[in-house]
Amino acid sequence: MSEAQNLNRARFDVPETSMIFARGVRKSFGAVEVLKGVDVDVAEGSVTCIIGPSGSGKSTFLRCMNHLEKLSGGVILIDGNFVGYDLVGDRLIELKDKLVCQRRAEIGMLFQSFNLFSHMTVMENLIEAPVRVRRMPKAEAEADALTLLARVGLSDKAASYPRELSGGQQQRVAIARALAMKPKALLFDEPTSALDPELVGEVLNVMRDLAKSGMTMVIVTHEIAFAREIGDQLIFMDDGVVVEKGDPKEMIENPQSPRTREFLSRVL
Amino acid sequence: MSAHDANNNAQVQSASETVASLKVVPQKQYGLWIGTALVLVLMYFIIRAFAVNPAFEWDVARSYMFHPSIMRGLYNTLLLTVIIMVVATILGTIIAIMRVSRSEILNGFAGVYVWFFRGVPALIQLIFWFNLSLLVSNISISLPFVGEVFSVRTNDFMTPFFSAVVALALCEAGYMAEIIRAGIKSVPSGQAEAATALGMPYRMILKRVTLPQAMRFVVPPTGNEAINLLKMTSLVTFIAVDDLFYSAQSIYARTFETIPLLIVVSTWYLAVVSIMSVGQYFLERHFGRSDKRNETLFDTWLRAIVGRKNRSNADV
Ligand SMILES: Nc1ncnc2c1ncn2[C@@H]1O[C@H](COP(=O)(O)OP(=O)(O)O)[C@@H](O)[C@H]1O
Ligand SMILES: [Mg+2]
């Protein structure tokens, strides 16, 4: 761990075990404030699920974590690092694009719409970032890719184009593609929402295995049962704030806030 | 077995036989037949008119087909088309990238470029550049304190051929920019977003993700653009570049064999356009290879002949 990371951790009282540390995160689009001071802790190797009504800022919060959106206020530290900045004295100095990219590459992100590169085969999708961004030798990247494809159960699809795969297969390839960068954490934005019901299971299975293997994950999801099963922490967001967070089982059985109760009663 | 059962059996048999022997009588398309007949008659008259009318002087046309001046003209036309298309594509790509940039200034500049160079007729731009040497005899770059660092007389390099390249390339770049911009816009934003999340920098995303996917939308209209450009180069006749049309003109100005020479020129343009269309077909196929749903009968047929070459290239 670098000196800067240790300094940051000391400066912000970041717990030893923290992988993602968010304090007072604010984000506005023009005059509209979408995140109104969000505090979240994600321990290394843990699974955090975020639920909440549409438009409550869940996606925006995920996107802030890997600096796809710039914060309007507050801090997010990933493994003790700011993704888009360096702290010098009291000032956050915006990093050069190159460094932002390097740090962003350490956090994988999965999307509702999979977003596989449609002009590339599955194999090309998997080796693109390792080879181009990390400058990994192609042969090594391909060997890694084959291991990852086996892990998500798609060894025979290396030469296929995304269009030839089902939604569930595409999302599993997308997970393998994110894993190919050996990320410190994975962010999932409604990974199963675009899938036909019978395909949801295969993606959740892969995610379950990942959780067991100790991957740090933040999952925005509507699959309450899944969140309850594999989540170490459940967060309910509404209107740009964290309304309630805690142990998934306790929270689902006995929500403290009326807003949580009302939301759960609608989706369960 | 009762007679009733046997009867029933026979009935079942005949029902399935009926199904097997049913004949489909295609819809009678009288309109189509009448139309076809009319067109055939029309074609007969047109062909006869062309073949028999002595004004066309086919022998003369044939004798000029490979005439040295015509060949030189054809060469110049092709050279102009290729150079202009290459320059316009590069310039157009840069302008398209400016047009989708987050910087208002780059965006605005690109907008004005497209507005101007698409708006002013190509012929006027051509004559303007040709006359530039009359308006501005020197082009020089001076820096404050340093003085003149670069100076060149426009007459030295503004040959007619060069003016033609500059004028038509700038003009064509305006069209190409719009085509490429539309192509970039048609790539779903999730593609660039996923690439960003993987840590790819902006330029790499453009080069590796956005532009290659835009190609599928860019190639078909670019083919049309190239064909248009090929014909547009005949405008250079006005500034005395000896292209195909100019060469023909200078011959029939002497011999008055106008129509045969126009036939020669048209035949060459048609021949080149046909070859370009074939090239366009292969390019489209190449850039559409990740989408086999659009495979035509011709594709399937070609794939059977060429073998699985295209696919095995795609394998890693
Ligand atoms: N790029 C953007 N520009 C303007 N408003 C946005 C943008 N992205 C999201 N929003 C707004 O922010 C709010 C929260 O959106 P989002 O984070 O996508 O919510 P969720 O994922 O919880 O459904 C919504 O009201 C949305 O309209
Ligand atoms: Mg969302």
Coordinates of C-alpha atoms and ligand atoms in Angstrom, one line a residue:
Chain A
M1 CA 0.0 0.0 0.0
S2 CA 1.4 3.4 -0.9
E3 CA 2.2 6.2 1.5
A4 CA -0.5 8.4 0.1
Q5 CA -3.1 5.7 0.7
N6 CA -2.0 5.3 4.3
L7 CA -2.0 9.1 4.8
N8 CA -5.5 9.3 3.3
R9 CA -6.7 6.5 5.6
A10 CA -5.3 8.2 8.7
R11 CA -6.6 11.6 7.6
F12 CA -10.2 10.4 7.2
D13 CA -10.3 7.8 9.9
V14 CA -10.9 5.0 7.4
P15 CA -11.2 1.6 9.1
E16 CA -8.5 -0.9 8.4
T17 CA -10.8 -3.3 6.6
S18 CA -12.5 -0.7 4.4
M19 CA -12.4 -1.1 0.6
I20 CA -15.0 1.6 -0.2
F21 CA -15.4 4.6 2.1
A22 CA -17.9 7.3 1.2
R23 CA -18.6 10.4 3.3
G24 CA -21.0 13.2 2.6
V25 CA -21.2 12.4 -1.1
R26 CA -23.1 15.0 -3.0
K27 CA -23.9 15.2 -6.7
S28 CA -25.9 17.7 -8.6
F29 CA -26.9 17.8 -12.3
G30 CA -27.3 21.5 -12.9
A31 CA -29.7 22.8 -10.2
V32 CA -31.0 19.3 -9.3
E33 CA -29.3 17.7 -6.4
V34 CA -29.4 13.9 -6.9
L35 CA -27.2 12.8 -4.1
K36 CA -27.6 14.7 -0.8
G37 CA -24.8 13.5 1.4
V38 CA -24.3 9.8 1.2
D39 CA -22.2 7.9 3.7
V40 CA -21.3 4.3 2.9
D41 CA -18.7 1.8 4.2
V42 CA -17.9 -1.4 2.3
A43 CA -15.5 -3.7 4.0
E44 CA -13.0 -5.6 1.9
G45 CA -14.4 -8.9 0.7
S46 CA -18.0 -8.1 1.6
V47 CA -21.1 -7.8 -0.4
T48 CA -23.3 -4.6 -0.2
C49 CA -26.6 -4.5 -1.8
I50 CA -28.4 -1.2 -2.6
I51 CA -32.1 -1.1 -3.1
G52 CA -34.4 1.8 -3.6
P53 CA -37.1 3.3 -5.9
S54 CA -36.2 4.4 -9.4
G55 CA -34.6 7.8 -9.5
S56 CA -33.3 7.6 -6.0
G57 CA -29.7 8.1 -7.1
K58 CA -28.4 4.5 -6.9
S59 CA -26.8 4.5 -10.3
T60 CA -25.4 7.9 -9.8
F61 CA -23.8 6.8 -6.6
L62 CA -22.2 3.8 -8.3
R63 CA -21.0 6.0 -11.1
C64 CA -19.4 8.4 -8.6
M65 CA -17.5 5.5 -7.1
N66 CA -15.4 5.0 -10.3
H67 CA -15.4 8.6 -11.2
L68 CA -17.7 8.2 -14.2
E69 CA -19.4 11.2 -12.6
K70 CA -17.5 13.9 -10.7
L71 CA -18.6 14.5 -7.2
S72 CA -20.1 17.9 -6.3
G73 CA -19.1 17.3 -2.7
G74 CA -17.8 14.8 -0.2
V75 CA -15.2 12.1 -0.6
I76 CA -15.0 8.6 -1.8
L77 CA -11.9 6.5 -1.1
I78 CA -11.4 3.2 -2.8
D79 CA -8.8 1.2 -0.9
G80 CA -7.5 4.5 0.5
N81 CA -7.3 6.3 -2.9
F82 CA -9.4 9.0 -4.4
V83 CA -10.3 7.8 -7.9
G84 CA -10.1 11.2 -9.6
Y85 CA -7.9 13.2 -7.2
D86 CA -4.9 13.4 -5.0
L87 CA -5.1 15.1 -1.7
V88 CA -2.4 17.7 -1.3
G89 CA -2.7 19.7 1.9
D90 CA -6.3 20.7 2.1
R91 CA -6.9 20.6 -1.6
L92 CA -8.1 17.9 -3.9
I93 CA -6.0 18.1 -7.0
E94 CA -7.7 16.7 -10.0
L95 CA -5.7 13.9 -11.6
K96 CA -4.5 13.6 -15.2
D97 CA -6.8 11.5 -17.3
K98 CA -4.1 8.8 -17.5
L99 CA -4.0 8.3 -13.7
V100 CA -7.8 8.5 -13.4
C101 CA -8.0 5.7 -16.0
Q102 CA -5.4 3.6 -14.1
R103 CA -7.4 3.9 -10.9
R104 CA -10.7 3.4 -12.5
A105 CA -9.4 0.2 -14.0
E106 CA -9.1 -1.2 -10.5
I107 CA -12.9 -1.1 -10.1
G108 CA -15.0 -3.2 -12.4
M109 CA -18.5 -2.1 -13.4
L110 CA -21.4 -4.1 -14.8
F111 CA -24.3 -2.6 -16.5
Q112 CA -28.0 -3.4 -16.9
S113 CA -27.5 -3.5 -20.7
F114 CA -24.3 -5.6 -20.5
N115 CA -22.5 -3.2 -23.0
L116 CA -20.2 -5.9 -24.5
F117 CA -18.3 -4.4 -27.4
S118 CA -20.5 -5.6 -30.2
H119 CA -17.8 -5.5 -33.0
M120 CA -15.5 -7.8 -31.0
T121 CA -15.7 -11.5 -30.3
V122 CA -16.0 -12.6 -26.7
M123 CA -12.3 -13.3 -26.6
E124 CA -11.5 -9.9 -28.0
N125 CA -13.8 -8.3 -25.5
L126 CA -11.9 -10.0 -22.6
I127 CA -8.4 -9.2 -23.7
E128 CA -9.0 -5.6 -24.9
A129 CA -8.5 -3.7 -21.7
P130 CA -5.8 -6.0 -20.2
V131 CA -3.7 -5.7 -23.4
R132 CA -4.4 -2.1 -24.2
V133 CA -4.6 -0.5 -20.8
R134 CA -2.4 -2.8 -18.7
R135 CA -0.1 -3.7 -21.6
M136 CA -0.3 -7.4 -20.8
P137 CA 1.2 -9.7 -23.4
K138 CA -1.6 -11.0 -25.7
A139 CA -0.9 -14.7 -25.1
E140 CA -1.0 -14.2 -21.3
A141 CA -4.3 -12.2 -21.6
E142 CA -5.8 -15.0 -23.7
A143 CA -4.8 -17.6 -21.2
D144 CA -6.4 -15.6 -18.4
A145 CA -9.5 -15.0 -20.5
L146 CA -10.0 -18.7 -21.1
T147 CA -9.7 -19.4 -17.3
L148 CA -12.3 -16.7 -16.7
L149 CA -14.6 -18.0 -19.4
A150 CA -14.5 -21.4 -17.8
R151 CA -15.3 -19.8 -14.5
V152 CA -18.5 -18.2 -15.8
G153 CA -19.3 -21.4 -17.7
L154 CA -18.8 -20.1 -21.3
S155 CA -15.6 -21.8 -22.4
D156 CA -17.1 -22.7 -25.8
K157 CA -18.1 -19.1 -26.6
A158 CA -14.7 -17.5 -27.1
A159 CA -15.2 -17.0 -30.8
S160 CA -18.8 -15.9 -30.7
Y161 CA -20.0 -12.3 -31.2
P162 CA -22.1 -10.8 -28.4
R163 CA -25.2 -10.8 -30.7
E164 CA -25.0 -14.6 -30.9
L165 CA -25.3 -14.9 -27.1
S166 CA -28.4 -14.8 -24.8
G167 CA -28.7 -11.9 -22.4
G168 CA -27.6 -14.1 -19.5
Q169 CA -24.5 -15.3 -21.4
Q170 CA -23.7 -11.7 -22.3
Q171 CA -23.9 -10.6 -18.7
R172 CA -21.6 -13.5 -17.7
V173 CA -19.1 -12.5 -20.4
A174 CA -19.3 -8.9 -19.1
I175 CA -18.5 -10.2 -15.6
A176 CA -15.5 -12.1 -17.0
R177 CA -14.4 -9.0 -18.9
A178 CA -14.5 -7.0 -15.7
L179 CA -12.6 -9.7 -13.8
A180 CA -9.9 -9.8 -16.5
M181 CA -8.7 -6.5 -15.0
K182 CA -8.3 -8.1 -11.6
P183 CA -10.3 -5.4 -9.9
K184 CA -10.3 -4.6 -6.2
A185 CA -14.1 -4.3 -6.3
L186 CA -17.0 -4.9 -8.6
L187 CA -19.9 -2.5 -9.0
F188 CA -23.2 -4.0 -10.4
D189 CA -25.9 -1.7 -11.7
E190 CA -29.1 -3.8 -11.9
P191 CA -27.2 -6.7 -13.6
T192 CA -30.3 -8.8 -14.1
S193 CA -33.0 -6.2 -14.8
A194 CA -32.8 -6.6 -18.5
L195 CA -32.9 -10.4 -18.5
D196 CA -35.8 -12.7 -19.2
P197 CA -36.8 -14.4 -15.9
E198 CA -35.4 -17.8 -16.8
L199 CA -31.9 -16.2 -17.4
V200 CA -31.7 -14.4 -14.1
G201 CA -30.6 -17.5 -12.2
E202 CA -27.4 -18.2 -14.2
V203 CA -26.1 -14.6 -13.7
L204 CA -26.9 -14.7 -10.0
N205 CA -25.1 -18.0 -9.7
V206 CA -21.9 -16.5 -11.1
M207 CA -22.3 -13.6 -8.7
R208 CA -22.9 -15.9 -5.8
D209 CA -19.6 -17.7 -6.6
L210 CA -17.8 -14.4 -6.8
A211 CA -19.1 -13.4 -3.4
K212 CA -17.9 -16.7 -2.0
S213 CA -14.5 -16.2 -3.5
G214 CA -14.1 -13.0 -1.4
M215 CA -14.7 -10.4 -4.1
T216 CA -15.8 -7.0 -2.8
M217 CA -19.1 -6.2 -4.5
V218 CA -21.6 -3.4 -4.5
I219 CA -24.8 -4.5 -6.1
V220 CA -27.8 -2.3 -7.0
T221 CA -30.6 -4.8 -7.4
H222 CA -34.3 -5.4 -7.3
E223 CA -33.7 -9.1 -6.3
I224 CA -34.5 -8.7 -2.6
A225 CA -34.3 -12.5 -2.0
F226 CA -30.8 -12.5 -3.5
A227 CA -29.7 -9.5 -1.5
R228 CA -30.9 -11.2 1.6
E229 CA -29.1 -14.4 0.8
I230 CA -25.6 -13.2 -0.1
G231 CA -25.5 -9.6 1.2
D232 CA -23.4 -8.7 4.2
Q233 CA -25.0 -5.3 4.2
L234 CA -28.2 -3.8 2.8
I235 CA -28.6 -0.2 2.0
F236 CA -32.0 1.5 1.2
M237 CA -31.7 4.7 -0.7
D238 CA -34.5 7.2 -1.4
D239 CA -34.4 10.6 -2.8
G240 CA -30.6 10.9 -2.7
V241 CA -30.0 9.8 0.8
V242 CA -29.3 6.6 2.6
V243 CA -32.5 6.0 4.6
E244 CA -31.5 2.8 6.3
K245 CA -28.6 0.4 6.3
G246 CA -27.8 -2.8 8.2
D247 CA -27.9 -6.5 8.1
P248 CA -30.1 -7.7 5.2
K249 CA -32.1 -10.3 7.1
E250 CA -32.9 -8.0 10.0
M251 CA -33.7 -5.1 7.7
I252 CA -36.0 -7.1 5.5
E253 CA -37.8 -8.7 8.4
N254 CA -37.9 -5.7 10.6
P255 CA -37.4 -2.4 8.7
Q256 CA -37.0 0.6 11.1
S257 CA -37.9 3.4 8.8
P258 CA -41.5 3.8 7.4
R259 CA -40.1 4.6 4.0
T260 CA -38.1 1.3 3.9
R261 CA -41.2 -0.6 5.1
E262 CA -43.3 1.0 2.4
F263 CA -40.8 0.2 -0.3
L264 CA -40.3 -3.4 0.8
S265 CA -44.0 -4.0 1.0
R266 CA -44.2 -2.9 -2.6
V267 CA -41.4 -5.1 -4.0
L268 CA -41.7 -8.2 -1.8
Chain B
M1 CA -63.6 -54.8 -38.2
S2 CA -66.9 -53.2 -39.0
A3 CA -67.6 -51.5 -42.3
H4 CA -67.9 -48.3 -40.4
D5 CA -64.4 -48.5 -39.1
A6 CA -63.0 -49.2 -42.5
N7 CA -64.8 -46.3 -43.9
N8 CA -63.3 -44.1 -41.1
N9 CA -59.8 -45.3 -41.9
A10 CA -60.2 -44.6 -45.5
Q11 CA -61.3 -41.1 -44.6
V12 CA -58.3 -40.5 -42.4
Q13 CA -56.0 -41.7 -45.2
S14 CA -57.5 -39.5 -47.7
A15 CA -57.3 -36.5 -45.4
S16 CA -53.6 -36.8 -44.9
E17 CA -53.2 -37.5 -48.6
T18 CA -55.1 -34.4 -49.4
V19 CA -52.8 -32.4 -47.1
A20 CA -49.8 -33.8 -48.9
S21 CA -51.1 -33.2 -52.4
L22 CA -52.5 -29.7 -51.8
K23 CA -51.3 -27.3 -54.4
V24 CA -50.6 -23.7 -53.8
V25 CA -51.9 -21.5 -56.7
P26 CA -49.8 -18.3 -56.6
Q27 CA -51.7 -15.0 -56.6
K28 CA -52.2 -13.7 -60.1
Q29 CA -50.1 -10.6 -60.5
Y30 CA -51.6 -9.2 -63.7
G31 CA -50.2 -5.7 -63.0
L32 CA -46.7 -7.0 -62.7
W33 CA -47.0 -8.8 -66.1
I34 CA -48.4 -5.8 -67.9
G35 CA -45.7 -3.6 -66.4
T36 CA -43.0 -6.1 -67.4
A37 CA -44.3 -6.2 -71.0
L38 CA -44.4 -2.4 -71.2
V39 CA -40.8 -2.1 -70.0
L40 CA -39.6 -4.7 -72.5
V41 CA -41.3 -2.9 -75.3
L42 CA -39.8 0.4 -74.1
M43 CA -36.3 -1.2 -73.8
Y44 CA -36.6 -2.5 -77.4
F45 CA -37.3 1.0 -78.8
I46 CA -34.6 2.6 -76.7
I47 CA -31.9 0.1 -77.7
R48 CA -32.9 0.3 -81.3
A49 CA -32.8 4.0 -81.2
F50 CA -29.3 4.0 -79.8
A51 CA -28.0 1.2 -82.0
V52 CA -29.4 2.3 -85.3
N53 CA -29.3 6.1 -85.1
P54 CA -26.2 7.2 -87.0
A55 CA -25.7 10.2 -84.7
F56 CA -24.2 7.9 -82.1
E57 CA -21.4 6.8 -84.3
W58 CA -20.5 3.7 -82.3
D59 CA -17.4 2.9 -84.4
V60 CA -16.0 6.3 -83.5
A61 CA -16.8 5.8 -79.8
R62 CA -15.1 2.5 -79.9
S63 CA -12.0 3.9 -81.6
Y64 CA -11.6 6.5 -78.9
M65 CA -12.2 4.2 -76.0
F66 CA -8.5 3.6 -75.3
H67 CA -7.2 6.8 -76.9
P68 CA -4.1 8.0 -75.1
S69 CA -5.6 11.3 -74.0
I70 CA -8.7 9.5 -72.7
M71 CA -6.5 7.2 -70.8
R72 CA -4.5 10.1 -69.3
G73 CA -7.8 11.8 -68.4
L74 CA -9.1 8.6 -66.8
Y75 CA -5.9 8.3 -64.8
N76 CA -6.2 11.9 -63.6
T77 CA -9.9 11.5 -62.7
L78 CA -9.1 8.4 -60.6
L79 CA -6.1 10.0 -59.0
L80 CA -8.1 13.1 -58.1
T81 CA -10.9 10.9 -56.7
V82 CA -8.6 8.8 -54.6
I83 CA -6.6 11.7 -53.2
I84 CA -9.6 13.8 -52.4
M85 CA -11.5 11.0 -50.8
V86 CA -8.5 10.1 -48.6
V87 CA -7.9 13.7 -47.5
A88 CA -11.7 14.3 -47.1
T89 CA -12.1 11.2 -44.9
I90 CA -9.2 12.1 -42.6
L91 CA -10.3 15.7 -42.4
G92 CA -13.9 14.7 -42.0
T93 CA -13.1 12.3 -39.2
I94 CA -11.2 15.1 -37.3
I95 CA -14.1 17.5 -37.8
A96 CA -16.6 14.8 -36.7
I97 CA -14.6 14.2 -33.6
M98 CA -14.6 17.9 -32.9
R99 CA -18.3 18.0 -33.5
V100 CA -19.0 15.4 -30.7
S101 CA -16.4 16.9 -28.4
R102 CA -17.3 18.4 -25.0
S103 CA -15.6 21.6 -25.9
E104 CA -18.1 24.2 -27.1
I105 CA -15.5 26.0 -29.1
L106 CA -14.3 22.9 -31.1
N107 CA -17.9 21.9 -31.5
G108 CA -18.9 25.4 -32.8
F109 CA -15.9 25.5 -35.2
A110 CA -16.8 22.1 -36.6
G111 CA -20.4 23.3 -37.0
V112 CA -19.4 26.4 -38.9
Y113 CA -17.0 24.4 -41.1
V114 CA -19.7 22.0 -42.2
W115 CA -22.2 24.8 -42.7
F116 CA -19.8 26.7 -44.9
F117 CA -18.2 24.0 -47.0
R118 CA -21.5 22.2 -47.6
G119 CA -23.3 25.4 -48.3
V120 CA -21.2 27.0 -51.0
P121 CA -21.4 25.2 -54.4
A122 CA -18.4 23.1 -55.2
L123 CA -17.8 24.8 -58.5
I124 CA -17.5 28.2 -56.8
Q125 CA -15.1 26.8 -54.2
L126 CA -13.0 25.3 -57.0
I127 CA -12.8 28.5 -58.9
F128 CA -12.1 30.4 -55.7
W129 CA -9.1 28.3 -54.9
F130 CA -7.9 28.4 -58.4
N131 CA -8.0 32.2 -58.3
L132 CA -6.4 32.4 -54.9
S133 CA -3.0 33.0 -56.4
L134 CA -4.4 36.2 -58.0
L135 CA -5.9 37.5 -54.7
V136 CA -3.0 36.5 -52.4
S137 CA 0.4 36.2 -54.0
N138 CA 2.2 35.2 -50.9
I139 CA 1.3 33.0 -47.9
S140 CA 3.5 33.8 -45.0
I141 CA 3.5 33.0 -41.3
S142 CA 4.9 35.7 -39.0
L143 CA 5.4 35.4 -35.3
P144 CA 5.6 38.4 -32.9
F145 CA 9.3 39.2 -32.1
V146 CA 10.5 36.4 -34.4
G147 CA 9.4 37.8 -37.7
E148 CA 8.5 35.9 -40.8
V149 CA 9.2 32.2 -40.4
F150 CA 7.6 30.9 -43.5
S151 CA 6.7 32.4 -46.8
V152 CA 5.7 30.9 -50.1
R153 CA 4.4 32.3 -53.3
T154 CA 1.0 30.8 -54.0
N155 CA 1.6 30.5 -57.7
D156 CA 4.4 28.1 -57.0
F157 CA 2.2 25.4 -55.6
M158 CA -1.4 26.4 -56.6
T159 CA -1.3 24.4 -59.8
P160 CA -4.7 23.7 -61.2
F161 CA -4.4 20.1 -60.0
F162 CA -3.5 21.2 -56.5
S163 CA -6.3 23.8 -56.3
A164 CA -8.7 21.0 -57.4
V165 CA -7.5 18.8 -54.6
V166 CA -7.8 21.5 -52.0
A167 CA -11.1 22.8 -53.1
L168 CA -12.9 19.5 -53.5
A169 CA -11.3 17.9 -50.4
L170 CA -12.4 20.8 -48.2
C171 CA -15.9 20.6 -49.6
E172 CA -16.1 16.8 -49.5
A173 CA -14.8 16.8 -45.9
G174 CA -17.9 18.7 -44.9
Y175 CA -20.1 15.9 -46.2
M176 CA -17.8 13.2 -44.7
A177 CA -17.9 14.9 -41.3
E178 CA -21.6 14.7 -41.2
I179 CA -21.6 11.1 -42.2
I180 CA -19.0 10.1 -39.6
R181 CA -20.7 12.2 -36.9
A182 CA -24.0 10.4 -37.6
G183 CA -22.1 7.1 -37.4
I184 CA -20.5 8.0 -34.0
K185 CA -23.9 9.1 -32.7
S186 CA -25.5 5.8 -33.7
V187 CA -23.1 3.8 -31.5
P188 CA -25.0 3.3 -28.2
S189 CA -23.5 5.4 -25.4
G190 CA -23.2 2.3 -23.2
Q191 CA -20.3 1.1 -25.3
A192 CA -18.1 4.1 -24.5
E193 CA -19.3 4.0 -20.9
A194 CA -18.2 0.3 -20.5
A195 CA -14.8 1.1 -22.1
T196 CA -14.4 4.0 -19.7
A197 CA -15.2 1.8 -16.8
L198 CA -12.5 -0.6 -18.0
G199 CA -10.0 2.2 -17.7
M200 CA -9.6 3.0 -21.4
P201 CA -8.7 6.7 -22.1
Y202 CA -10.9 8.8 -24.4
R203 CA -8.7 8.5 -27.5
M204 CA -8.4 4.8 -27.1
I205 CA -12.1 4.5 -26.8
L206 CA -12.7 6.5 -30.0
K207 CA -10.1 4.4 -31.9
R208 CA -11.0 1.0 -30.6
V209 CA -14.6 1.1 -29.7
T210 CA -16.6 4.0 -31.1
L211 CA -15.1 4.5 -34.6
P212 CA -15.0 0.8 -35.5
Q213 CA -18.6 0.5 -34.6
A214 CA -19.5 3.7 -36.4
M215 CA -18.0 2.2 -39.5
R216 CA -21.0 0.0 -40.1
F217 CA -23.1 3.1 -40.4
V218 CA -20.5 5.1 -42.2
V219 CA -19.5 2.8 -45.1
P220 CA -22.8 2.7 -47.1
P221 CA -23.2 6.5 -47.4
T222 CA -19.4 6.9 -47.9
G223 CA -19.7 4.6 -50.9
N224 CA -22.4 6.9 -52.3
E225 CA -20.2 9.9 -51.5
A226 CA -17.2 8.4 -53.3
I227 CA -19.4 7.8 -56.4
N228 CA -20.7 11.3 -56.2
L229 CA -17.1 12.6 -55.9
L230 CA -15.9 10.7 -58.9
K231 CA -18.5 12.5 -60.9
M232 CA -18.0 15.8 -59.1
T233 CA -14.3 15.7 -60.2
S234 CA -15.6 16.5 -63.8
L235 CA -16.0 20.1 -62.5
V236 CA -12.2 20.4 -62.6
T237 CA -12.6 20.8 -66.4
F238 CA -13.5 24.4 -65.6
I239 CA -10.0 25.1 -64.3
A240 CA -8.3 23.2 -67.1
V241 CA -7.2 20.1 -65.2
D242 CA -7.1 17.4 -67.9
D243 CA -9.4 14.9 -66.3
L244 CA -11.6 12.4 -68.3
F245 CA -14.2 14.9 -69.3
Y246 CA -11.6 17.6 -70.2
S247 CA -9.7 15.2 -72.4
A248 CA -12.9 14.3 -74.2
Q249 CA -13.8 17.9 -74.6
S250 CA -10.5 18.8 -76.1
I251 CA -10.9 16.1 -78.6
Y252 CA -14.4 16.9 -79.7
A253 CA -13.6 20.6 -79.8
R254 CA -11.4 19.7 -82.7
T255 CA -13.3 16.9 -84.4
F256 CA -16.9 17.8 -83.5
E257 CA -17.5 14.1 -82.6
T258 CA -19.3 15.3 -79.5
I259 CA -21.8 12.5 -78.9
P260 CA -19.4 9.6 -79.5
L261 CA -16.9 11.1 -77.1
L262 CA -19.6 11.7 -74.5
I263 CA -20.4 8.0 -74.9
V264 CA -16.8 7.2 -74.3
V265 CA -16.7 9.3 -71.1
S266 CA -20.0 7.9 -69.8
T267 CA -18.9 4.4 -70.4
W268 CA -15.7 4.9 -68.4
Y269 CA -17.6 6.6 -65.5
L270 CA -20.1 3.8 -65.5
A271 CA -17.3 1.2 -65.5
V272 CA -15.6 2.8 -62.5
V273 CA -18.8 3.3 -60.6
S274 CA -19.6 -0.4 -61.1
I275 CA -16.2 -1.4 -59.7
M276 CA -16.7 0.9 -56.8
S277 CA -20.0 -0.6 -56.0
V278 CA -18.4 -4.1 -55.8
G279 CA -15.8 -2.7 -53.5
Q280 CA -18.4 -1.0 -51.3
Y281 CA -20.2 -4.3 -51.0
F282 CA -17.1 -6.0 -49.6
L283 CA -16.4 -3.2 -47.2
E284 CA -20.0 -3.3 -45.9
R285 CA -19.7 -7.1 -45.4
H286 CA -16.4 -6.6 -43.6
F287 CA -17.7 -4.1 -41.1
G288 CA -21.0 -5.9 -40.6
R289 CA -19.4 -9.2 -39.8
S290 CA -20.5 -9.1 -36.2
D291 CA -24.1 -9.0 -37.3
K292 CA -25.0 -12.1 -39.3
R293 CA -28.7 -11.4 -39.3
N294 CA -28.2 -9.1 -42.3
E295 CA -26.7 -11.8 -44.4
T296 CA -28.1 -11.8 -47.9
L297 CA -28.4 -14.7 -50.3
F298 CA -25.4 -13.4 -52.1
D299 CA -23.5 -13.4 -48.8
T300 CA -24.3 -17.0 -48.1
W301 CA -23.4 -17.9 -51.6
L302 CA -20.1 -16.0 -51.4
R303 CA -19.3 -17.5 -48.0
A304 CA -19.8 -21.0 -49.5
I305 CA -17.3 -20.2 -52.2
V306 CA -14.7 -18.3 -50.1
G307 CA -15.1 -20.9 -47.4
R308 CA -15.1 -19.8 -43.8
K309 CA -12.2 -17.5 -44.3
N310 CA -13.9 -14.5 -42.8
R311 CA -14.9 -16.4 -39.7
S312 CA -11.5 -18.0 -39.1
N313 CA -9.9 -14.5 -39.3
A314 CA -12.2 -13.4 -36.5
D315 CA -11.3 -16.4 -34.3
V316 CA -8.5 -15.7 -31.9
Ligands
LIG1 N1 -26.5 12.8 -16.6 C1 -27.6 13.2 -15.9 N2 -28.1 14.5 -16.1 C2 -29.2 14.9 -15.4 N3 -29.9 14.2 -14.6 C3 -29.5 13.0 -14.3 C4 -28.3 12.4 -15.0 N4 -28.2 11.1 -14.5 C5 -29.2 10.9 -13.6 N5 -29.9 12.0 -13.5 C6 -31.1 12.2 -12.6 O1 -30.7 11.8 -11.3 C7 -31.7 11.1 -10.6 C8 -31.2 9.8 -10.1 O2 -30.9 8.9 -11.2 P1 -30.3 7.5 -11.0 O3 -29.0 7.6 -10.2 O4 -30.2 6.9 -12.3 O5 -31.4 6.8 -10.1 P2 -31.6 5.2 -9.9 O6 -30.5 4.5 -10.5 O7 -31.8 5.1 -8.4 O8 -32.9 4.9 -10.6 C9 -32.8 10.9 -11.6 O9 -33.8 11.9 -11.3 C10 -32.2 11.2 -13.0 O10 -33.1 11.8 -13.8
MG2 MG -30.4 3.1 -12.1

